[in-house]
Amino acid sequence: MLRIRNLDKVYSDGTVALTDVSFDVPEGEFVAVIGLSGSGKSTLLRCINRLIDPTAGEIWWNDIQLSHVTGEELRRARRRIGMIFQHFNLVDRSSVLTNVLSGRLGYVNSIASVLGRFPKEDVQRAYANLDRVGIREKAENRADELSGGQRQRVGIARALMQEPGLLLADEPVASLDPALAHSIMRHLQLINREDKITVLVSLHFLDLVQQYSTRAIALNEGRLVFDGAPHEIDDDKFLEIYGQEAERIG
Amino acid sequence: MNDNHNDRWKKLRNVLIGVGVVILFAYAIQKTQINLEEPLEPRRQENLQGLIRDLAQPDLLTYNNQTRSTIMSIRMPCPEEIRGSQVSIEDRVAVLTPNCASTTQDPLNLSGEGFASNVDVAVLWYPLGAQTRRTVAEFKTNAQGVFEGTFTMPDIRASEDPQRLEVVELIDREVTGLSNTTIETLEKILETILMALMASTLGTILAVPISFLGARNLMSGVGAPLAAIMAAIIAIPIGGWVGWQITKLLVAFSEPAREQPFWGLVAVLVIAGLIWLVLRVGPPLFGVENPSLGLQVIYWGRILIALLLSILGLALVAQLGIVAGLWLDEHLGFLGFVGNFIFVMSDLLRVFLPALVGFITALVAASYASRYGQEAVLKMADGPARFLTVVLTTIGTTILVFGIIYALNWICIFGLCNQLSQDGANLLLTLAIPSIFIGIIAGLLSLLTKPKRLFPVGMVTYTITRTILNVLRAIEPVIMGFVLVVWVGIGPFAGVMALMLHSIADLGKLFSEQVENIEEGPVEAVTATGASKIQTINFAVVPQIVPHYLAFIFYRWDINVRLSTIIGFVGGGGIGLILFRSTNLTQYRQAAVMVIAIAIVVTLLDTVSSSIRKRII
């Protein structure tokens, strides 16, 4: 269970990104976070794994107070929270295998990993995860030799290496064409159903939201404006979320 | 109305700026002593001509010249009756008209027939009473062996007797080898390149870790509570001292290996086996989740034993290396420098091992102290945390202040060393009292802060690193050379040290800017997996910066070669040393060889480094 209570984030330049956001996510849900660009979706996801420190409020994941852990405890919490990104965030000059193995860094000995030594099981696990996303044969390639869809699959394999209980996906398909977008979304759905991993994904297209998610949360200027089933988003709700000027395209 | 006023004010301002610029340049011309009279003076021009002629004829090779002389004579000054003279030897006929000169302006006409065809002819004058001869004119014969030309005497040496003139044909010239200057230049240019190589290598090794400290994006997020910072400050001298002392003991213990190298070798092998045993036998060292206390004790005990054995092994290797290096130096003949290399490296290892280990243990101690300090303070209730902060701040500040005033006393800033008794125990006591006093004040002041507040240590480190780098960069390597020549003596080592210091500063800044320019995405992604700071740097930062670092290293090598050509001017070794000597002795033909060598090497390296840089990035 992920519980978010009264979350505020004000950046040091005074930008208000989140205001009083509260919601719960039970285990195993597939939650879509929607809203305009700049509505605070990325900030919300990054507050959960503390890539961004919230200004106020609390985030609880099971019995860990994510909003307040530091140091070693924060690292231990992070390693159970996978994340994939819009721009994939792979290390271009490293091999696909190394990129995937880096998902294991929270578990392995610091010195051994810096020397490039990973336990055998982890290397096997990396191949298995690459197999799962269908690009095992690319393991030795440099990450920048892959196409966009393949790169995002490396991102997913890296997140799977963490054996996460929670997967955060920050607009994972925004840089991909529609066909690839569906393929990536299906991978996320599979992970959600087979591994019982809770998924929190920010999305732009409503049809993706309605096709894949079990629940939707909408942000507008940092405030929670909708929390419910995806099919409840009718035209009125849509205008409320995206503003009166908006027009549905997908 | 207002517009009009503005307009007028603008015009006035422009006029004032114009006047200001004129005054500035007028003053600058006076100060820089720009003067067109001097360079146009004939004497100056003659000197310049001589210098440029010398530079144009570098003393590259030695020759064996085959010449033939025709002896003539000249009278100075002219007698009453002015005549010409003709000399004929074998088939050659030379005619000098007139055969005398009273002033340096008197034109003399020399013509010849029957000389060797198409050769250089020099007219040499043997001034009466002088040991040397001077070239007064140079001609070239045509295909028929005929030449004619006019010249003047450069100087008038009056005498009763005729003075000797010699017409020398250069019939043939063969190269017999490289001149001494060339050989010396080759030697020194090699030394220069190697100096640059050493300075760049050492500079790079030290600049890499510094560049991480000087990168804003890596350091901005780093914060720690006051107690953790103070715990680290306390741990540094303790950890350093322990590591240093233990290593010193181990090095002393390894000393007998030099007398009995065979048993030394056996000991090294035994130690290697022991290390393997300690690390491999027993439960695995890595990857155990939440180990019990007993397991942790065993874990740390094994690591400690392995580390101590490694240090002893290194000390033994150093001792054996010294023996082996000396032996090879003696028996390897012209390859003796390899033995010398082994000797120098081993000796460096032996001498610096305690300091190196001390440095590392200091860092390790500091990192553990700050980590556990932080965890302790964050877990404690407010009261005990506050108490711990006060205690640690008092001790930490005392140590810090003591270190600073000890250094100030050593450099003798503020005349400290003149006012204090420099007797060991007394001095320490005198320095300790104000330190403790300031420490207590700092401890009391720490009550004003919240003990759990994170201090931006990262940004403080960043600012300090950048400031030191900027100051170091601003000091020209030649000036560093001055200081270092005093310390380590005249020679290439001083030059290497000076260039190394400047390289650290320069590369440190360039490197940290590269780190600041990396893509943040991968860093974010790796951080999100729960990776530690070191892992994040290794997996997300390093792959992004390596090609840029390599490019900068080559660029810096290129710069270091250029700089090491002049570092010799202050005694820093390399080609600058002999260039300085030859220019001072006005041996411009020798200097020309060195200038050519520098030009070739710099151009070559410039081309190579830019092509490598293009390929890497």
PDB file of C-alpha atoms in Angstrom, chain B residues 147-235:
ATOM      1  CA  PHE B 147      83.319  36.397 -60.656  1.00  0.00           C
ATOM      2  CA  GLU B 148      83.334  40.102 -59.945  1.00  0.00           C
ATOM      3  CA  GLY B 149      82.008  42.288 -57.164  1.00  0.00           C
ATOM      4  CA  THR B 150      82.458  45.284 -54.921  1.00  0.00           C
ATOM      5  CA  PHE B 151      82.900  45.288 -51.182  1.00  0.00           C
ATOM      6  CA  THR B 152      84.056  47.508 -48.323  1.00  0.00           C
ATOM      7  CA  MET B 153      86.234  46.791 -45.350  1.00  0.00           C
ATOM      8  CA  PRO B 154      84.234  46.486 -42.119  1.00  0.00           C
ATOM      9  CA  ASP B 155      86.992  48.078 -40.087  1.00  0.00           C
ATOM     10  CA  ILE B 156      90.234  49.951 -40.735  1.00  0.00           C
ATOM     11  CA  ARG B 157      93.334  48.663 -38.941  1.00  0.00           C
ATOM     12  CA  ALA B 158      96.092  51.062 -39.859  1.00  0.00           C
ATOM     13  CA  SER B 159      99.553  49.561 -40.281  1.00  0.00           C
ATOM     14  CA  GLU B 160     102.719  50.000 -42.301  1.00  0.00           C
ATOM     15  CA  ASP B 161     102.715  46.448 -43.623  1.00  0.00           C
ATOM     16  CA  PRO B 162     100.185  45.069 -46.086  1.00  0.00           C
ATOM     17  CA  GLN B 163      97.551  42.859 -44.498  1.00  0.00           C
ATOM     18  CA  ARG B 164      96.558  39.459 -45.729  1.00  0.00           C
ATOM     19  CA  LEU B 165      93.405  38.855 -47.741  1.00  0.00           C
ATOM     20  CA  GLU B 166      92.499  35.336 -48.702  1.00  0.00           C
ATOM     21  CA  VAL B 167      90.125  34.425 -51.546  1.00  0.00           C
ATOM     22  CA  VAL B 168      88.713  31.021 -50.624  1.00  0.00           C
ATOM     23  CA  GLU B 169      86.816  28.813 -53.035  1.00  0.00           C
ATOM     24  CA  LEU B 170      84.546  26.195 -51.455  1.00  0.00           C
ATOM     25  CA  ILE B 171      85.175  23.442 -53.962  1.00  0.00           C
ATOM     26  CA  ASP B 172      83.410  20.627 -52.245  1.00  0.00           C
ATOM     27  CA  ARG B 173      81.604  20.085 -48.972  1.00  0.00           C
ATOM     28  CA  GLU B 174      80.649  16.809 -47.404  1.00  0.00           C
ATOM     29  CA  VAL B 175      78.554  16.140 -44.345  1.00  0.00           C
ATOM     30  CA  THR B 176      80.521  14.280 -41.713  1.00  0.00           C
ATOM     31  CA  GLY B 177      77.789  13.971 -39.082  1.00  0.00           C
ATOM     32  CA  LEU B 178      75.499  15.688 -36.652  1.00  0.00           C
ATOM     33  CA  SER B 179      76.889  18.639 -34.799  1.00  0.00           C
ATOM     34  CA  ASN B 180      77.270  18.480 -31.032  1.00  0.00           C
ATOM     35  CA  THR B 181      74.465  20.984 -30.770  1.00  0.00           C
ATOM     36  CA  THR B 182      72.130  18.704 -32.686  1.00  0.00           C
ATOM     37  CA  ILE B 183      72.990  15.750 -30.516  1.00  0.00           C
ATOM     38  CA  GLU B 184      72.493  17.736 -27.346  1.00  0.00           C
ATOM     39  CA  THR B 185      69.250  19.157 -28.712  1.00  0.00           C
ATOM     40  CA  LEU B 186      67.887  15.714 -29.533  1.00  0.00           C
ATOM     41  CA  GLU B 187      68.719  14.551 -26.054  1.00  0.00           C
ATOM     42  CA  LYS B 188      67.080  17.548 -24.468  1.00  0.00           C
ATOM     43  CA  ILE B 189      63.983  17.548 -26.649  1.00  0.00           C
ATOM     44  CA  LEU B 190      63.419  13.931 -25.662  1.00  0.00           C
ATOM     45  CA  GLU B 191      63.808  14.979 -22.045  1.00  0.00           C
ATOM     46  CA  THR B 192      61.278  17.755 -22.686  1.00  0.00           C
ATOM     47  CA  ILE B 193      58.716  15.390 -24.179  1.00  0.00           C
ATOM     48  CA  LEU B 194      59.161  12.957 -21.303  1.00  0.00           C
ATOM     49  CA  MET B 195      58.874  15.779 -18.771  1.00  0.00           C
ATOM     50  CA  ALA B 196      55.568  16.731 -20.361  1.00  0.00           C
ATOM     51  CA  LEU B 197      54.478  13.108 -20.333  1.00  0.00           C
ATOM     52  CA  MET B 198      55.265  12.671 -16.639  1.00  0.00           C
ATOM     53  CA  ALA B 199      53.639  15.973 -15.690  1.00  0.00           C
ATOM     54  CA  SER B 200      50.516  15.160 -17.690  1.00  0.00           C
ATOM     55  CA  THR B 201      50.236  11.636 -16.299  1.00  0.00           C
ATOM     56  CA  LEU B 202      50.741  12.607 -12.668  1.00  0.00           C
ATOM     57  CA  GLY B 203      48.561  15.674 -13.120  1.00  0.00           C
ATOM     58  CA  THR B 204      45.759  13.596 -14.593  1.00  0.00           C
ATOM     59  CA  ILE B 205      45.866  10.996 -11.846  1.00  0.00           C
ATOM     60  CA  LEU B 206      45.462  13.697  -9.224  1.00  0.00           C
ATOM     61  CA  ALA B 207      43.055  15.851 -11.210  1.00  0.00           C
ATOM     62  CA  VAL B 208      40.432  13.137 -11.708  1.00  0.00           C
ATOM     63  CA  PRO B 209      39.312  12.804  -8.075  1.00  0.00           C
ATOM     64  CA  ILE B 210      39.621  16.547  -7.584  1.00  0.00           C
ATOM     65  CA  SER B 211      37.392  17.171 -10.578  1.00  0.00           C
ATOM     66  CA  PHE B 212      34.553  15.288  -8.910  1.00  0.00           C
ATOM     67  CA  LEU B 213      34.889  17.517  -5.853  1.00  0.00           C
ATOM     68  CA  GLY B 214      34.775  20.558  -8.126  1.00  0.00           C
ATOM     69  CA  ALA B 215      31.639  19.568 -10.029  1.00  0.00           C
ATOM     70  CA  ARG B 216      28.590  21.457  -8.897  1.00  0.00           C
ATOM     71  CA  ASN B 217      26.054  18.850 -10.008  1.00  0.00           C
ATOM     72  CA  LEU B 218      27.713  16.091  -7.988  1.00  0.00           C
ATOM     73  CA  MET B 219      28.311  18.164  -4.897  1.00  0.00           C
ATOM     74  CA  SER B 220      25.189  20.318  -4.619  1.00  0.00           C
ATOM     75  CA  GLY B 221      23.048  17.576  -3.085  1.00  0.00           C
ATOM     76  CA  VAL B 222      25.605  16.441  -0.542  1.00  0.00           C
ATOM     77  CA  GLY B 223      24.740  17.461   2.984  1.00  0.00           C
ATOM     78  CA  ALA B 224      25.476  16.137   6.440  1.00  0.00           C
ATOM     79  CA  PRO B 225      24.581  17.106   9.993  1.00  0.00           C
ATOM     80  CA  LEU B 226      27.182  19.111  11.894  1.00  0.00           C
ATOM     81  CA  ALA B 227      28.003  16.138  14.131  1.00  0.00           C
ATOM     82  CA  ALA B 228      28.834  13.941  11.132  1.00  0.00           C
ATOM     83  CA  ILE B 229      31.149  16.590   9.637  1.00  0.00           C
ATOM     84  CA  MET B 230      32.917  17.025  12.956  1.00  0.00           C
ATOM     85  CA  ALA B 231      33.216  13.243  13.416  1.00  0.00           C
ATOM     86  CA  ALA B 232      34.925  13.100  10.009  1.00  0.00           C
ATOM     87  CA  ILE B 233      37.320  15.910  10.975  1.00  0.00           C
ATOM     88  CA  ILE B 234      38.214  14.070  14.180  1.00  0.00           C
ATOM     89  CA  ALA B 235      38.624  10.768  12.325  1.00  0.00           C
TER      90      ALA B 235
END
